[in-house]
Short mmCIF file of C-alpha atoms in Angstrom, two decimals:
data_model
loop_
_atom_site.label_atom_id
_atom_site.label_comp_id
_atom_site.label_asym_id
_atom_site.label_seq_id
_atom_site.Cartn_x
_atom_site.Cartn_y
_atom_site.Cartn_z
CA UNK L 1 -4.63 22.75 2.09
CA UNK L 2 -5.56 23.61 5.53
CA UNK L 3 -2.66 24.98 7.48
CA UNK L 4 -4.17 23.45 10.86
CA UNK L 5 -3.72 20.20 9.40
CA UNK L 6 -0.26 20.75 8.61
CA UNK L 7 0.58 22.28 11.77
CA UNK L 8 -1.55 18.86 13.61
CA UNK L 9 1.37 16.37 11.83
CA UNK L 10 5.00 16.26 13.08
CA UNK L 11 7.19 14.71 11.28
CA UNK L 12 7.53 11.15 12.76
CA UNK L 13 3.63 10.97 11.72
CA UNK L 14 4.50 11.71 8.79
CA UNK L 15 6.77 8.71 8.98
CA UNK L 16 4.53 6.61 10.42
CA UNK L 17 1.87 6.60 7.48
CA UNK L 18 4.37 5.46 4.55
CA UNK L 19 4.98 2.35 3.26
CA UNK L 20 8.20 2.61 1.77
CA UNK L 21 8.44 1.02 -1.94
CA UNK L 22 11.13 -0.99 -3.22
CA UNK L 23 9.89 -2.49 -6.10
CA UNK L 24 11.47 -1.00 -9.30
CA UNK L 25 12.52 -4.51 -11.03
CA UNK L 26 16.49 -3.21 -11.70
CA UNK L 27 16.87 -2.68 -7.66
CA UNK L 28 20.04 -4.33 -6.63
CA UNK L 29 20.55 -6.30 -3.33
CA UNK L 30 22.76 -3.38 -1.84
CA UNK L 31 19.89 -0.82 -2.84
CA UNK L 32 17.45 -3.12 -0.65
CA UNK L 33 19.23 -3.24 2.52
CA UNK L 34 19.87 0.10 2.17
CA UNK L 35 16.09 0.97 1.51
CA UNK L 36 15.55 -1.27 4.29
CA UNK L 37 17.70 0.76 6.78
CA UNK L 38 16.50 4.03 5.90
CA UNK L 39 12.73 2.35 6.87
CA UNK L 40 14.73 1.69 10.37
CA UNK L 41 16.31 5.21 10.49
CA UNK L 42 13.19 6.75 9.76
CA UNK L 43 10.62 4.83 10.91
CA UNK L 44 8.06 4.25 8.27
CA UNK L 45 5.11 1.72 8.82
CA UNK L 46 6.54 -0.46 6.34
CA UNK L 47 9.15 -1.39 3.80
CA UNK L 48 7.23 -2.70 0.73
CA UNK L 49 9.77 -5.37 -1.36
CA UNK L 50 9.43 -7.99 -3.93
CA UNK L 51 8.46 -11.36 -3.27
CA UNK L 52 12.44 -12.58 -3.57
CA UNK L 53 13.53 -9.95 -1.05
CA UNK L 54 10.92 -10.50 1.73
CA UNK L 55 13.40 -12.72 3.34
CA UNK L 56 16.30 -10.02 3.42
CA UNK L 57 14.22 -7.04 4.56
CA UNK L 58 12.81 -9.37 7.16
CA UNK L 59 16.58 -9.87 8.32
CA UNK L 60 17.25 -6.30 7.94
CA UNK L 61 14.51 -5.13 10.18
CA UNK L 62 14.42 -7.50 12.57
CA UNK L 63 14.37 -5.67 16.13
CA UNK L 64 12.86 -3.10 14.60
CA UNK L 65 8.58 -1.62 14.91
CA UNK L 66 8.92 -1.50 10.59
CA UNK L 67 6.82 -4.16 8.87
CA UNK L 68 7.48 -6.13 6.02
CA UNK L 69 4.87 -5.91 3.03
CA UNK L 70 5.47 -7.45 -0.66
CA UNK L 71 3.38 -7.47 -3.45
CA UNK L 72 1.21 -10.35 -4.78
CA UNK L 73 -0.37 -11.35 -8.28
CA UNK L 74 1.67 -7.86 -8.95
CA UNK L 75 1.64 -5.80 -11.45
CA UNK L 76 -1.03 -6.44 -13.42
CA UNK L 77 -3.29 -8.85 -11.27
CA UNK L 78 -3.30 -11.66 -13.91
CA UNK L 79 -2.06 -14.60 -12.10
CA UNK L 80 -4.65 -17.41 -11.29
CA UNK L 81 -6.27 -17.51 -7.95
CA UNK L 82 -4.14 -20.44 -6.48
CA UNK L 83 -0.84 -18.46 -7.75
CA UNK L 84 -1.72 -15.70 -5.24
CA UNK L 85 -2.79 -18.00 -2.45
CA UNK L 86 0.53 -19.71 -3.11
CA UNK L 87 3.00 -16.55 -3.23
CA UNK L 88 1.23 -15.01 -0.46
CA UNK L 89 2.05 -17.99 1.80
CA UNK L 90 5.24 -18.05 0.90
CA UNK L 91 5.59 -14.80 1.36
CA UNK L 92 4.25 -15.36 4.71
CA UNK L 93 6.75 -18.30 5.50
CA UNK L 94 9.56 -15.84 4.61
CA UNK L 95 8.88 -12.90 7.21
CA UNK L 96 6.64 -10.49 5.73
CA UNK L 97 3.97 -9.17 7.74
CA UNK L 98 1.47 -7.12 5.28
CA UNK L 99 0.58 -8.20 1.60
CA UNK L 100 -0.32 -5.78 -1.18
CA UNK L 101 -2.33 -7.91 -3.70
CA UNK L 102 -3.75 -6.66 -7.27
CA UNK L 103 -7.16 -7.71 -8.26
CA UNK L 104 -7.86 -9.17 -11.61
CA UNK L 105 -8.39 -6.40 -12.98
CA UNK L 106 -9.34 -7.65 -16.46
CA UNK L 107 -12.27 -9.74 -14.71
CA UNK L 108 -13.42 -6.66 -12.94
CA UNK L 109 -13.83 -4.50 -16.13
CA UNK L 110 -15.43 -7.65 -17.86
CA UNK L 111 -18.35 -7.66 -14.64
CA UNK L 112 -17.47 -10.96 -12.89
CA UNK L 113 -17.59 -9.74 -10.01
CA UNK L 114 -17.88 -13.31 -8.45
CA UNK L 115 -14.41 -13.72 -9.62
CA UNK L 116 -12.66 -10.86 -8.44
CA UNK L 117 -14.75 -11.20 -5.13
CA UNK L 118 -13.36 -14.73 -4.39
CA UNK L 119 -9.66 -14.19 -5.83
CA UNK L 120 -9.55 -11.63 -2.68
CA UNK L 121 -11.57 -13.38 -0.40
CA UNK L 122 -8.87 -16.86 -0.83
CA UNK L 123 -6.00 -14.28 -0.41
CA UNK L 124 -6.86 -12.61 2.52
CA UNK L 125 -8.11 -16.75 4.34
CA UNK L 126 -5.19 -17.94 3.42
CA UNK L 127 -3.21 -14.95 4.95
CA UNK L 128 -5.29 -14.86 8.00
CA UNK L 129 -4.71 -18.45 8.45
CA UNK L 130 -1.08 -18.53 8.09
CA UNK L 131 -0.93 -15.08 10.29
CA UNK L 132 -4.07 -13.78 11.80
CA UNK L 133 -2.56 -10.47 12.26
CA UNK L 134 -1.70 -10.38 8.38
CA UNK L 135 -2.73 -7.02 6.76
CA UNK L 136 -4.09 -7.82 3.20
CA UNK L 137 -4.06 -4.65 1.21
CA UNK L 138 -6.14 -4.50 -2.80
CA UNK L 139 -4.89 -2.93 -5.52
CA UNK L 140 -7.37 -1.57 -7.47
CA UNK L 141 -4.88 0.36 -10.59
CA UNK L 142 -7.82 2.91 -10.77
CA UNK L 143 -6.20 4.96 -13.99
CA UNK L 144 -7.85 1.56 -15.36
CA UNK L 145 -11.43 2.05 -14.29
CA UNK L 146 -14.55 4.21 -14.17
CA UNK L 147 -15.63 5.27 -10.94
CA UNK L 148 -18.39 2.49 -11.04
CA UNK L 149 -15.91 -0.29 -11.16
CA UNK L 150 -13.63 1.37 -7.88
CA UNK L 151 -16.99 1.35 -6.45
CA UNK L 152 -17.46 -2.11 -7.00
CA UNK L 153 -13.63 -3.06 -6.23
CA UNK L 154 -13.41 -1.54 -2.98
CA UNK L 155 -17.22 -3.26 -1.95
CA UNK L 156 -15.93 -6.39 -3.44
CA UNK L 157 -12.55 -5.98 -1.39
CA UNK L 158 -14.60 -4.84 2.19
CA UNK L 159 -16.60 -7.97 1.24
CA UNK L 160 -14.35 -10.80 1.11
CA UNK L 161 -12.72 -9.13 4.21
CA UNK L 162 -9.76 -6.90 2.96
CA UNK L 163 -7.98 -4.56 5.28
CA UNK L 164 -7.24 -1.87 2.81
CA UNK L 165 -8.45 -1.02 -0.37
CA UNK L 166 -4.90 0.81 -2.42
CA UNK L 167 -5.18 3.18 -5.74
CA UNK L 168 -2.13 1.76 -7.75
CA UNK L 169 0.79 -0.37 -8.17
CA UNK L 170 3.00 2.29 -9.79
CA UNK L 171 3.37 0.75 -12.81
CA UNK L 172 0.65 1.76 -14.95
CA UNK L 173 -0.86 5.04 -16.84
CA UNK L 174 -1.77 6.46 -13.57
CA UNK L 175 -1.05 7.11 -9.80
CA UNK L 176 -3.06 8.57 -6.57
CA UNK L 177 -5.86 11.28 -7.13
CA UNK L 178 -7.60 12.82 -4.49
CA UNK L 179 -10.41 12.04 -6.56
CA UNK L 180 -10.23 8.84 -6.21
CA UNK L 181 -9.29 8.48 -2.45
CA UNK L 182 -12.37 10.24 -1.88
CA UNK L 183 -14.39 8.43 -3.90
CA UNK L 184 -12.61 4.78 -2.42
CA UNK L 185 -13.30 6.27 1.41
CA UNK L 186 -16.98 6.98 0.07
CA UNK L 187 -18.25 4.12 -0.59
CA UNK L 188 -16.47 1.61 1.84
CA UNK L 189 -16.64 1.63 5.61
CA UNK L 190 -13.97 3.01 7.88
CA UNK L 191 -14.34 0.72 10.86
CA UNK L 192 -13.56 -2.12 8.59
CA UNK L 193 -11.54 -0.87 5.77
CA UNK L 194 -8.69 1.41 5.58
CA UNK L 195 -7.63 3.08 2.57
CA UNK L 196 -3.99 3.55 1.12
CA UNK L 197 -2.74 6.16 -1.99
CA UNK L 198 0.15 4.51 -3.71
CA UNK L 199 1.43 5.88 -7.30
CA UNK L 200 2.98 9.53 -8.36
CA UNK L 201 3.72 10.90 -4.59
CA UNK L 202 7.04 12.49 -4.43
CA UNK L 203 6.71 15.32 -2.32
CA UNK L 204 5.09 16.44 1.03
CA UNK L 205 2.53 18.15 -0.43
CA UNK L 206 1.70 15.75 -2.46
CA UNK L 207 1.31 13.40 1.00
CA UNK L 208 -0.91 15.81 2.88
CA UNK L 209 -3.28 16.15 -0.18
CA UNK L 210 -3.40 12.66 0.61
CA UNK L 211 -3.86 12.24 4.09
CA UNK L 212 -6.50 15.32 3.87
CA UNK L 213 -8.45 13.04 1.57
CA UNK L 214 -8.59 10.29 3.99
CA UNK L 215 -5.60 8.23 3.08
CA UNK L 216 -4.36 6.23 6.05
CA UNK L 217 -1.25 4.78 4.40
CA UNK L 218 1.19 6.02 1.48
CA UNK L 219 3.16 4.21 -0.78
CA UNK L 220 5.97 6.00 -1.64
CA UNK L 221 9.84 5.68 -2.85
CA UNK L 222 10.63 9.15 -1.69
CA UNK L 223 10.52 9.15 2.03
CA UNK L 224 13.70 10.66 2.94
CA UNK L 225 12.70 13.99 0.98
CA UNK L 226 9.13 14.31 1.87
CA UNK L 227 9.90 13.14 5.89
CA UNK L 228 13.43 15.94 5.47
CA UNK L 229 10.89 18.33 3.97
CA UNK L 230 8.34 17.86 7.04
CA UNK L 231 10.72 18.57 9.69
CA UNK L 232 12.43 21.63 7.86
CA UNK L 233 8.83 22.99 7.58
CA UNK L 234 8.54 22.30 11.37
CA UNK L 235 11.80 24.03 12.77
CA UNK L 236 12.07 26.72 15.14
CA UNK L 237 12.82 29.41 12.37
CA UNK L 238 11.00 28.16 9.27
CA UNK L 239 7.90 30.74 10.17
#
């Protein structure tokens, strides 16, 4: 890793490129707010919650620059076209700002592209509708796929007018590979799309592998340590 890259990032950049996962299904309402509040000390991009605690965050962070994401159609990107439309507007309705929506994936591996081309493309109207300045974000879970069909996701996702194309929920056999984020940054455009690594990053280094292979967000749980780790790396007397 390039040391002038490292020494290019302070730590509140750092900061600024996570979106902070709360998602693990056993997370209690205290362990939100608290998650939430650590977004405000530190100031991450976003907080990313479930669908029942977009309202909460929202509270939580109100007053503050964070945003509030939630997931849609998540984990495995089964539920029916209208299902998303309809949980993303609620979502909407309830405060959240960003939405991080799963394609189907099981339509994707089976060629309609059609399909998984439109189930975006309703998602991210429907969003833009409700809140122009909605970012829609696309899981594609690419531990599931062969580099032809995260070719095809991410052209079907820039297509139907997707802000970000995303690696993974989390939840599957696989997380972020620098691989893959530079095979996702490849083949989409950068003045339209953005891409985000999500899945498996737990330390710093893990972060700037990342961001050196063109990631523009990160989904991660462990912010505190990797955002700590930056600005011990960064004092006066770490050399």
């Amino acid at each position: 890793m390039s040391s002038s890259f490292i020494d290019s990032l302070t730590p509140e950049q750092v900061a600024g490129t996570i979106d902070h996962a709360l998602l693990r299904p056993d997370m209690t309402t205290e362990q939100v707010v608290a998650g939430c509040r650590l977004c405000a000390e530190y100031q991450t991009a976003s907080v990313c919650v479930r669908p029942c605690d977009v309202a909460l965050a929202a509270s939580v962070l109100a007053g503050t620059a964070v945003q509030v994401g939630t997931v849609i159609g998540f984990p495995h990107g089964t539920t029916s076209t209208q299902a998303k439309v309809a949980e993303s507007i609620q979502a909407l309705d309830d405060g959240a700002t960003e939405l991080d929506m799963v394609l189907n994936i099981g339509r994707l591996k089976s060629g309609d592209l059609a399909y998984v081309q439109k189930d975006i493309h309703d998602v991210v109207q429907a969003a833009k509708r409700k809140l122009p300045t909605c970012c829609v974000k696309v899981i594609l879970e690419c531990s599931l796929l062969t580099d032809d069909e995260k070719v095809a996701a991410c052209k079907a996702a820039q297509d139907a007018g997707a802000d970000y194309v995303k690696t993974s929920t989390g939840f599957s056999t696989g997380g972020a590979t620098v691989a893959d984020l530079k095979l996702m940054r490849g083949c989409t455009d950068p003045e339209r799309v953005h891409v985000k690594a999500s899945g498996g990053i737990r330390t710093l280094d893990d972060l700037l592998a990342c961001l050196q292979a063109s990631a523009d967000r990160i989904g991660a749980s462990a912010t505190a340590a990797i955002v700590d780790e930056m600005r011990a790396r960064k004092a006066p007397d770490a050399a």
